[in-house]
Amino acid sequence: DQQVKQNSPSLSVQEGRISILNCDYTNSMFDYFLWYKKYPAEGPTFLISISSIKDKNEDGRFTVFLNKSAKHLSLHIVPSQPGDSAVYFCAASARSYGGSQGNLIFGKGTKLSVKP
Amino acid sequence: DAMVIQNPRYQVTQFGKPVTLSCSQTLNHNVMYWYQQKSSQAPKLLFHYYDKDFNNEADTPDNFQSRRPNTSFCFLDIRSPGLGDAAMYLCATSRGRQAQQHFGDGTRLSIL
């Protein structure tokens, strides 16, 4: 059973508009969430993270929002650029529990296409 | 400069013929991970090394083994590859288990 779900396999957005990628999780022990970006033929690269003590974290054009009660997080990209076209993976861990609980559980990814 | 390097990028092997994938890192991270990712699926953790301590995930098949001879290198051995083992294999490293992971570009394994 998937503990981290990205229900949209793909998303297409016009350049300059907002991209919103969604992620849901089921394990209430998760307390640390990350987004990774993956270009074809490359490994995932870290984009942004958020701890469960926060509900928002911002880094330039990228903002992650966390709604703990809904077990939902989202990544907002504003404004979207063609170079943002990639697969975005959501990941979660139960970091504060220590040991292997800190391992990352990934979603299946959402392929974002930003059209010029 | 690549910090987590996986070789080869593409590997073809025959059904049942042992194969080894390698990963090296220049980050001096103490934790190294191996993930399997099949098409349109989430990367799935197979096992990880915390320093020299090997940690196997409960559902990792016995067919998969790993070796970490030193801090910099980690190997994934598949003893008798089956058609279902065709996938992208990703190596990652981190400083401590709860830290951000750095990934290599992966090895795509094909089974004939």
XYZ file of N, CA and C in Angstrom:
684
model
N 0.845 -1.192 0.000
C 0.000 0.000 0.000
C 0.884 1.247 0.000
N 0.611 2.146 -0.918
C 1.451 3.325 -1.042
C 1.262 4.253 0.149
N 2.345 4.653 0.756
C 2.262 5.602 1.858
C 2.375 7.040 1.371
N 2.938 7.219 0.176
C 3.076 8.547 -0.417
C 2.475 8.473 -1.817
N 1.501 9.315 -2.059
C 0.757 9.217 -3.321
C 0.825 10.530 -4.088
N 1.183 10.422 -5.344
C 1.089 11.550 -6.256
C 0.096 11.117 -7.321
N -1.104 11.618 -7.215
C -2.210 11.088 -8.006
C -2.249 11.602 -9.437
N -1.474 12.647 -9.725
C -1.440 13.159 -11.097
C -0.151 12.719 -11.762
N -0.217 11.813 -12.733
C 1.012 11.379 -13.398
C 1.649 12.491 -14.219
N 0.818 13.439 -14.681
C 1.369 14.500 -15.519
C 0.599 15.791 -15.320
N 1.281 16.886 -15.660
C 0.705 18.223 -15.535
C 1.320 19.086 -16.631
N 0.466 19.838 -17.332
C 0.958 20.736 -18.368
C 0.560 22.164 -18.022
N 1.534 23.061 -18.092
C 1.316 24.444 -17.671
C 1.954 25.379 -18.696
N 1.364 26.540 -18.860
C 1.931 27.546 -19.754
C 3.048 28.298 -19.029
N 4.080 28.621 -19.776
C 5.185 29.414 -19.214
C 4.649 30.677 -18.554
N 5.200 31.007 -17.384
C 4.801 32.209 -16.668
C 3.661 31.999 -15.687
N 2.929 30.873 -15.848
C 1.819 30.600 -14.924
C 2.325 29.785 -13.733
N 1.423 29.522 -12.807
C 1.770 28.750 -11.621
C 1.620 27.243 -11.895
N 2.584 26.485 -11.417
C 2.469 25.016 -11.424
C 2.207 24.578 -9.991
N 1.226 23.725 -9.813
C 0.926 23.185 -8.484
C 0.954 21.672 -8.554
N 1.906 21.095 -7.832
C 2.036 19.641 -7.788
C 1.607 19.167 -6.404
N 0.818 18.127 -6.374
C 0.223 17.664 -5.124
C 0.754 16.316 -4.671
N 0.692 16.112 -3.376
C 1.188 14.878 -2.778
C 0.370 14.590 -1.520
N -0.061 13.366 -1.350
C -0.788 12.944 -0.155
C -0.029 11.816 0.530
N -0.146 11.741 1.830
C 0.519 10.669 2.557
C -0.429 10.071 3.575
N -0.120 8.851 3.979
C -1.031 8.155 4.890
C -0.430 7.924 6.271
N 0.894 7.940 6.371
C 1.556 7.607 7.632
C 1.675 8.846 8.517
N 0.979 8.857 9.642
C 0.988 10.028 10.515
C 2.322 10.214 11.230
N 3.228 9.236 11.131
C 4.551 9.376 11.729
C 5.484 10.236 10.860
N 5.138 10.440 9.606
C 5.995 11.243 8.735
C 6.093 12.664 9.287
N 7.337 13.148 9.394
C 7.528 14.489 9.928
C 8.495 15.323 9.103
N 8.906 14.798 7.977
C 9.850 15.522 7.124
C 9.521 15.167 5.684
N 9.407 16.193 4.855
C 8.941 15.986 3.483
C 9.868 16.712 2.525
N 10.096 16.076 1.396
C 11.032 16.634 0.423
C 10.430 16.550 -0.971
N 10.884 17.430 -1.817
C 10.597 17.339 -3.251
C 11.928 17.192 -3.989
N 11.923 16.236 -4.916
C 13.073 16.025 -5.777
C 12.621 16.256 -7.212
N 13.562 16.714 -8.012
C 13.318 16.989 -9.426
C 14.213 16.053 -10.236
N 13.668 15.480 -11.301
C 14.460 14.541 -12.091
C 14.302 14.829 -13.573
N 15.440 15.133 -14.199
C 15.473 15.269 -15.651
C 15.747 13.893 -16.255
N 15.357 13.680 -17.520
C 15.641 12.405 -18.176
C 17.130 12.076 -18.147
N 17.453 10.843 -17.924
C 18.831 10.335 -17.927
C 19.691 10.933 -16.808
N 19.058 11.541 -15.807
C 19.789 12.028 -14.648
C 19.139 11.499 -13.383
N 19.906 11.529 -12.286
C 19.331 11.136 -11.018
C 18.491 12.253 -10.426
N 17.626 11.916 -9.456
C 16.846 12.960 -8.774
C 17.768 13.949 -8.058
N 17.392 15.210 -8.085
C 18.133 16.225 -7.336
C 17.187 16.907 -6.353
N 17.709 17.162 -5.178
C 16.919 17.777 -4.118
C 16.473 19.175 -4.518
N 15.211 19.476 -4.226
C 14.662 20.781 -4.590
C 14.343 21.610 -3.344
N 13.499 21.076 -2.491
C 13.055 21.828 -1.320
C 12.482 20.843 -0.310
N 12.527 21.215 0.966
C 11.982 20.339 2.001
C 11.170 21.148 2.995
N 10.438 20.426 3.836
C 9.677 21.072 4.896
C 9.546 20.115 6.067
N 9.721 20.658 7.248
C 9.528 19.894 8.467
C 8.076 20.036 8.914
N 7.598 19.062 9.668
C 6.195 19.087 10.087
C 5.879 20.195 11.086
N 6.899 20.868 11.602
C 6.626 21.979 12.524
C 6.268 23.250 11.758
N 6.437 23.199 10.436
C 6.099 24.360 9.613
C 4.929 24.020 8.701
N 4.300 25.054 8.154
C 3.275 24.793 7.140
C 3.642 25.390 5.787
N 4.783 26.059 5.736
C 5.203 26.662 4.474
C 6.717 26.825 4.481
N 7.311 26.553 3.333
C 8.736 26.841 3.154
C 8.935 27.348 1.740
N 9.694 28.415 1.627
C 9.829 29.091 0.336
C 11.302 29.189 -0.041
N 11.585 28.964 -1.315
C 12.940 29.105 -1.817
C 12.844 29.611 -3.245
N 12.975 30.908 -3.398
C 12.880 31.496 -4.723
C 11.506 31.278 -5.335
N 11.491 30.656 -6.508
C 10.215 30.435 -7.197
C 9.448 29.233 -6.640
N 10.062 28.506 -5.741
C 9.491 27.253 -5.233
C 8.984 27.426 -3.803
N 7.756 27.013 -3.575
C 7.169 27.044 -2.240
C 6.488 25.710 -1.978
N 6.750 25.157 -0.807
C 6.056 23.937 -0.416
C 5.123 24.264 0.733
N 3.899 23.770 0.631
C 2.874 23.957 1.658
C 2.539 22.601 2.268
N 2.408 22.583 3.580
C 2.076 21.344 4.271
C 0.794 21.524 5.069
N -0.166 20.638 4.854
C -1.415 20.610 5.621
C -1.451 19.287 6.364
N -1.029 19.327 7.626
C -0.888 18.078 8.384
C -2.227 17.404 8.641
N -3.244 18.199 8.892
C -4.547 17.599 9.205
C -5.095 16.834 7.999
N -4.782 17.334 6.815
C -5.247 16.669 5.593
C -4.224 15.661 5.074
N -3.049 15.613 5.689
C -1.941 14.770 5.235
C -1.670 15.053 3.756
N -1.467 16.308 3.483
C -1.319 16.759 2.101
C -0.232 17.821 2.019
N 0.586 17.719 0.984
C 1.519 18.799 0.699
C 1.488 19.122 -0.781
N 1.904 20.337 -1.071
C 1.913 20.767 -2.465
C 3.160 21.590 -2.729
N 3.594 21.544 -3.958
C 4.729 22.328 -4.431
C 4.202 23.330 -5.448
N 4.480 24.604 -5.189
C 4.078 25.656 -6.101
C 5.317 26.218 -6.787
N 5.236 26.356 -8.088
C 6.333 26.950 -8.855
C 5.767 28.186 -9.559
N 6.300 29.350 -9.184
C 5.805 30.598 -9.763
C 6.978 31.558 -10.035
N 7.138 32.082 -11.253
C 6.435 31.635 -12.454
C 7.090 30.386 -13.031
N 6.344 29.582 -13.696
C 6.886 28.366 -14.308
C 7.715 28.720 -15.541
N 8.791 27.957 -15.716
C 9.693 28.178 -16.852
C 9.870 26.862 -17.612
N 10.159 26.922 -18.896
C 10.348 25.675 -19.663
C 11.399 24.751 -19.040
N 12.427 25.335 -18.431
C 13.468 24.528 -17.782
C 12.984 23.779 -16.560
N 11.774 24.095 -16.095
C 11.204 23.366 -14.961
C 10.589 22.041 -15.409
N 10.499 21.823 -16.696
C 9.927 20.575 -17.220
C 10.786 19.402 -16.762
N 10.175 18.524 -15.981
C 10.891 17.410 -15.358
C 9.863 16.550 -14.634
N 10.339 15.458 -14.050
C 9.484 14.663 -13.159
C 9.775 15.103 -11.731
N 8.738 15.358 -10.976
C 8.869 15.802 -9.594
C 8.395 14.692 -8.662
N 9.289 14.292 -7.757
C 8.975 13.258 -6.777
C 8.778 13.893 -5.407
N 7.726 13.488 -4.765
C 7.494 13.811 -3.361
C 8.067 12.670 -2.525
N 8.675 12.990 -1.396
C 9.216 11.954 -0.514
C 8.948 12.347 0.929
N 8.844 11.347 1.786
C 8.552 11.599 3.191
C 9.350 10.652 4.072
N 9.613 11.088 5.296
C 10.272 10.207 6.254
C 9.786 10.517 7.665
N 9.979 9.548 8.548
C 9.663 9.719 9.970
C 10.983 9.993 10.680
N 11.562 11.153 10.376
C 12.948 11.433 10.743
C 13.185 11.408 12.249
N 12.243 11.948 13.007
C 12.489 12.083 14.443
C 12.418 10.752 15.170
N 11.925 9.726 14.502
C 11.829 8.421 15.149
C 13.154 7.671 15.078
N 14.072 8.171 14.237
C 15.398 7.591 14.191
C 15.479 6.279 13.443
N 16.705 5.796 13.294
C 16.937 4.518 12.631
C 16.382 4.495 11.230
N 15.913 3.347 10.829
C 15.414 3.175 9.468
C 14.118 3.928 9.213
N 13.476 4.428 10.277
C 12.275 5.260 10.082
C 12.610 6.527 9.317
N 13.899 6.888 9.350
C 14.316 8.074 8.627
C 14.485 7.850 7.147
N 14.343 6.612 6.691
C 14.453 6.346 5.256
C 13.346 7.069 4.498
N 13.672 7.438 3.275
C 12.702 8.153 2.446
C 11.742 7.187 1.767
N 10.463 7.566 1.774
C 9.439 6.863 1.006
C 9.012 7.813 -0.112
N 9.113 7.352 -1.338
C 8.845 8.200 -2.494
C 7.465 7.951 -3.074
N 6.911 9.008 -3.678
C 5.753 8.854 -4.543
C 6.201 8.463 -5.942
N 5.216 8.233 -6.834
C 5.530 7.770 -8.178
C 5.975 8.887 -9.105
N 5.793 10.119 -8.672
C 6.242 11.240 -9.489
C 5.136 11.837 -10.337
N 5.314 13.124 -10.650
C 4.436 13.842 -11.571
C 5.304 14.480 -12.634
N 4.983 14.223 -13.886
C 5.758 14.802 -14.986
C 5.181 16.162 -15.340
N 5.968 17.193 -15.126
C 5.549 18.568 -15.410
C 6.101 18.994 -16.770
N 5.220 19.508 -17.595
C 5.628 20.071 -18.888
C 5.238 21.543 -18.884
N 6.222 22.402 -19.068
C 5.962 23.838 -19.125
C 6.140 24.278 -20.572
N 5.057 24.744 -21.163
C 5.059 25.071 -22.587
C 5.356 26.554 -22.794
N 6.275 26.847 -23.733
C 6.628 28.267 -24.007
C 5.432 29.040 -24.580
N 30.858 19.003 -10.992
C 31.537 17.709 -10.851
C 30.610 16.695 -10.201
N 30.529 15.526 -10.820
C 29.666 14.488 -10.289
C 30.164 14.069 -8.915
N 29.249 13.926 -7.963
C 29.631 13.588 -6.606
C 29.239 12.159 -6.260
N 28.196 11.660 -6.916
C 27.791 10.261 -6.774
C 27.801 9.689 -8.189
N 28.698 8.752 -8.406
C 28.959 8.261 -9.754
C 28.561 6.802 -9.850
N 27.746 6.500 -10.820
C 27.306 5.115 -11.007
C 27.834 4.597 -12.342
N 28.382 3.413 -12.277
C 28.892 2.744 -13.475
C 28.397 1.311 -13.546
N 28.099 0.844 -14.743
C 27.956 1.624 -15.968
C 26.611 2.360 -15.976
N 26.371 3.219 -16.934
C 25.076 3.884 -17.049
C 24.026 2.923 -17.610
N 24.460 2.042 -18.466
C 23.563 1.040 -19.047
C 24.247 -0.319 -18.937
N 23.496 -1.303 -18.514
C 24.026 -2.653 -18.353
C 23.029 -3.646 -18.929
N 23.543 -4.497 -19.794
C 22.710 -5.565 -20.335
C 23.292 -6.884 -19.855
N 22.452 -7.741 -19.335
C 22.911 -9.050 -18.922
C 21.907 -10.104 -19.355
N 22.352 -11.337 -19.285
C 21.461 -12.432 -19.666
C 20.702 -12.930 -18.461
N 19.554 -13.466 -18.719
C 18.742 -14.083 -17.677
C 19.596 -15.072 -16.882
N 19.641 -14.887 -15.566
C 20.368 -15.812 -14.703
C 21.856 -15.551 -14.577
N 22.402 -14.615 -15.338
C 23.848 -14.350 -15.274
C 24.123 -13.251 -14.251
N 24.967 -13.526 -13.258
C 25.231 -12.520 -12.209
C 25.723 -11.207 -12.791
N 25.303 -10.140 -12.135
C 25.711 -8.813 -12.585
C 25.995 -7.944 -11.361
N 26.975 -7.051 -11.509
C 27.348 -6.127 -10.433
C 27.268 -4.700 -10.936
N 26.587 -3.862 -10.167
C 26.522 -2.436 -10.445
C 27.348 -1.718 -9.383
N 28.005 -0.636 -9.790
C 28.864 0.036 -8.830
C 28.468 1.492 -8.617
N 28.832 1.989 -7.461
C 28.545 3.361 -7.065
C 29.735 3.877 -6.287
N 30.189 5.079 -6.614
C 31.247 5.703 -5.828
C 30.832 7.131 -5.507
N 31.407 7.668 -4.434
C 31.043 9.011 -4.015
C 32.269 9.770 -3.543
N 32.224 11.083 -3.777
C 33.317 11.952 -3.339
C 32.878 12.854 -2.193
N 31.699 12.581 -1.635
C 31.133 13.445 -0.595
C 31.545 13.026 0.812
N 32.153 11.857 0.923
C 32.530 11.307 2.227
C 31.311 11.139 3.155
N 30.184 10.811 2.549
C 28.978 10.555 3.339
C 29.033 9.165 3.935
N 28.469 9.029 5.140
C 28.563 7.739 5.817
C 27.425 6.783 5.474
N 26.391 7.277 4.821
C 25.267 6.410 4.477
C 25.179 6.296 2.958
N 25.031 5.069 2.482
C 24.850 4.828 1.046
C 23.643 3.931 0.861
N 22.835 4.244 -0.155
C 21.556 3.579 -0.414
C 21.526 3.009 -1.828
N 20.790 1.936 -1.993
C 20.446 1.441 -3.323
C 18.925 1.402 -3.451
N 18.449 2.013 -4.564
C 17.028 2.016 -4.883
C 16.819 1.307 -6.216
N 15.659 0.700 -6.348
C 15.220 0.152 -7.622
C 14.025 0.984 -8.080
N 14.065 1.415 -9.347
C 12.926 2.160 -9.864
C 12.484 1.563 -11.193
N 11.284 1.038 -11.205
C 10.705 0.535 -12.448
C 9.896 1.647 -13.101
N 9.621 1.457 -14.382
C 8.983 2.499 -15.179
C 7.698 3.011 -14.526
N 7.611 4.340 -14.395
C 6.435 5.019 -13.827
C 6.139 4.613 -12.380
N 7.141 4.089 -11.697
C 6.969 3.713 -10.291
C 7.845 4.583 -9.393
N 7.559 4.539 -8.114
C 8.380 5.247 -7.144
C 9.702 4.512 -6.954
N 10.784 5.243 -6.728
C 12.021 4.567 -6.326
C 11.765 3.783 -5.047
N 12.234 2.542 -5.023
C 11.984 1.651 -3.896
C 13.323 1.294 -3.255
N 13.446 1.554 -1.963
C 14.691 1.270 -1.262
C 14.903 -0.238 -1.140
N 16.089 -0.679 -1.577
C 16.456 -2.096 -1.444
C 17.190 -2.336 -0.127
N 18.213 -1.526 0.122
C 18.999 -1.610 1.356
C 19.856 -0.373 1.474
N 20.471 -0.226 2.649
C 21.418 0.866 2.818
C 22.498 0.454 3.791
N 23.626 1.125 3.683
C 24.726 0.972 4.625
C 24.798 2.229 5.476
N 24.802 2.022 6.785
C 25.115 3.116 7.702
C 26.530 2.824 8.202
N 27.486 3.554 7.693
C 28.895 3.175 7.852
C 29.064 1.752 7.327
N 29.501 0.829 8.166
C 29.687 -0.548 7.693
C 28.475 -1.433 7.981
N 27.512 -0.887 8.654
C 26.329 -1.674 9.031
C 25.354 -1.771 7.868
N 25.046 -3.000 7.480
C 24.151 -3.265 6.364
C 22.719 -3.356 6.878
N 21.804 -2.651 6.194
C 20.396 -2.654 6.580
C 19.551 -3.041 5.377
N 18.983 -4.225 5.457
C 18.195 -4.748 4.348
C 16.721 -4.423 4.571
N 16.026 -4.006 3.513
C 14.578 -3.828 3.643
C 13.918 -5.202 3.649
N 12.821 -5.305 4.369
C 12.191 -6.607 4.599
C 11.760 -7.290 3.308
N 11.362 -6.511 2.312
C 10.834 -7.120 1.100
C 11.848 -7.157 -0.038
N 13.110 -6.916 0.253
C 14.143 -7.025 -0.782
C 14.439 -8.494 -1.045
N 14.351 -8.928 -2.290
C 14.587 -10.351 -2.584
C 16.004 -10.769 -2.222
N 16.158 -12.036 -1.854
C 17.476 -12.579 -1.494
C 18.459 -12.532 -2.654
N 17.932 -12.453 -3.837
C 18.724 -12.372 -5.060
C 19.616 -11.125 -5.097
N 19.266 -10.127 -4.308
C 19.998 -8.864 -4.279
C 20.912 -8.826 -3.064
N 22.183 -8.517 -3.330
C 23.168 -8.404 -2.271
C 23.911 -7.089 -2.455
N 24.631 -6.698 -1.416
C 25.411 -5.471 -1.527
C 26.717 -5.613 -0.769
N 27.699 -4.853 -1.211
C 29.010 -4.814 -0.556
C 29.449 -3.367 -0.469
N 30.082 -3.052 0.643
C 30.654 -1.714 0.779
C 32.075 -1.884 1.315
N 33.057 -1.998 0.429
C 34.427 -2.254 0.877
C 35.080 -1.076 1.588
N 34.634 0.133 1.294
C 35.163 1.323 1.972
C 34.109 2.425 1.906
N 34.422 3.583 2.473
C 33.450 4.675 2.540
C 32.987 5.106 1.164
N 33.884 5.057 0.190
C 33.608 5.658 -1.113
C 32.828 4.775 -2.075
N 32.915 3.482 -1.892
C 32.346 2.568 -2.885
C 31.256 1.686 -2.294
N 30.265 1.398 -3.143
C 29.225 0.455 -2.764
C 28.788 -0.283 -4.030
N 28.570 -1.588 -3.897
C 28.219 -2.413 -5.045
C 26.867 -3.078 -4.819
N 26.154 -3.239 -5.903
C 24.907 -4.001 -5.892
C 25.125 -5.244 -6.740
N 24.978 -6.406 -6.131
C 25.131 -7.683 -6.831
C 23.760 -8.323 -7.001
N 23.458 -8.698 -8.234
C 22.241 -9.469 -8.477
C 22.689 -10.853 -8.913
N 22.396 -11.833 -8.082
C 23.004 -13.156 -8.258
C 22.459 -13.886 -9.474
N 21.177 -13.836 -9.673
C 20.557 -14.543 -10.792
C 19.419 -13.681 -11.318
N 19.762 -12.710 -12.161
C 18.743 -11.749 -12.592
C 17.605 -12.410 -13.352
N 16.396 -12.010 -12.997
C 15.219 -12.432 -13.738
C 14.687 -11.261 -14.550
N 13.752 -11.560 -15.438
C 13.205 -10.503 -16.303
C 12.584 -9.379 -15.478
N 12.055 -9.712 -14.324
C 11.428 -8.716 -13.454
C 12.411 -7.791 -12.769
N 13.697 -8.067 -12.909
C 14.717 -7.210 -12.289
C 15.177 -6.099 -13.217
N 14.669 -6.081 -14.441
C 14.987 -4.983 -15.348
C 14.414 -3.694 -14.778
N 15.269 -2.709 -14.584
C 14.847 -1.474 -13.914
C 15.993 -0.478 -13.955
N 15.716 0.707 -13.433
C 16.761 1.685 -13.156
C 17.178 1.475 -11.718
N 18.478 1.409 -11.488
C 19.000 1.267 -10.124
C 19.722 2.555 -9.752
N 19.256 3.143 -8.669
C 19.776 4.428 -8.214
C 20.562 4.253 -6.929
N 21.725 4.867 -6.901
C 22.532 4.923 -5.675
C 22.393 6.324 -5.097
N 22.352 6.411 -3.791
C 22.263 7.709 -3.130
C 23.134 7.697 -1.884
N 23.532 8.878 -1.451
C 24.321 8.994 -0.230
C 23.736 10.095 0.645
N 24.050 10.026 1.930
C 23.663 11.108 2.833
C 24.625 11.133 4.014
N 24.658 12.305 4.660
C 25.449 12.419 5.885
C 24.493 12.160 7.043
N 24.469 10.963 7.539
C 23.476 10.596 8.536
C 22.194 10.165 7.850
N 21.418 9.350 8.551
C 20.213 8.778 7.927
C 19.161 9.823 7.663
N 19.033 10.807 8.509
C 17.922 11.738 8.416
C 18.226 12.941 7.535
N 19.347 12.880 6.831
C 19.755 14.020 6.015
C 19.295 13.859 4.576
N 19.393 14.964 3.878
C 19.062 14.997 2.454
C 19.942 14.017 1.689
N 19.347 13.300 0.748
C 20.087 12.309 -0.025
C 20.516 12.886 -1.376
N 21.714 12.491 -1.776
C 22.268 12.901 -3.060
C 22.309 11.674 -3.954
N 21.748 11.795 -5.141
C 21.613 10.652 -6.035
C 22.620 10.675 -7.170
N 23.013 9.474 -7.597
C 23.720 9.318 -8.852
C 22.724 9.320 -10.005
N 23.251 9.219 -11.221
C 22.392 9.261 -12.400
C 21.772 7.908 -12.743
N 22.133 6.888 -11.984
C 21.479 5.602 -12.159
C 22.138 4.703 -13.176
N 21.865 3.407 -13.041
C 22.247 2.401 -14.040
C 20.965 1.746 -14.521
N 20.763 1.785 -15.830
C 19.577 1.108 -16.375
C 19.967 -0.317 -16.741
N 19.339 -1.269 -16.105
C 19.652 -2.682 -16.296
C 18.611 -3.332 -17.190
N 19.090 -3.981 -18.233
C 18.217 -4.748 -19.128
C 18.591 -6.213 -19.037
N 17.591 -7.069 -19.106
C 17.801 -8.516 -19.004
C 17.349 -9.161 -20.318
N 18.258 -9.921 -20.927
C 17.903 -10.590 -22.194
C 17.456 -12.017 -21.947
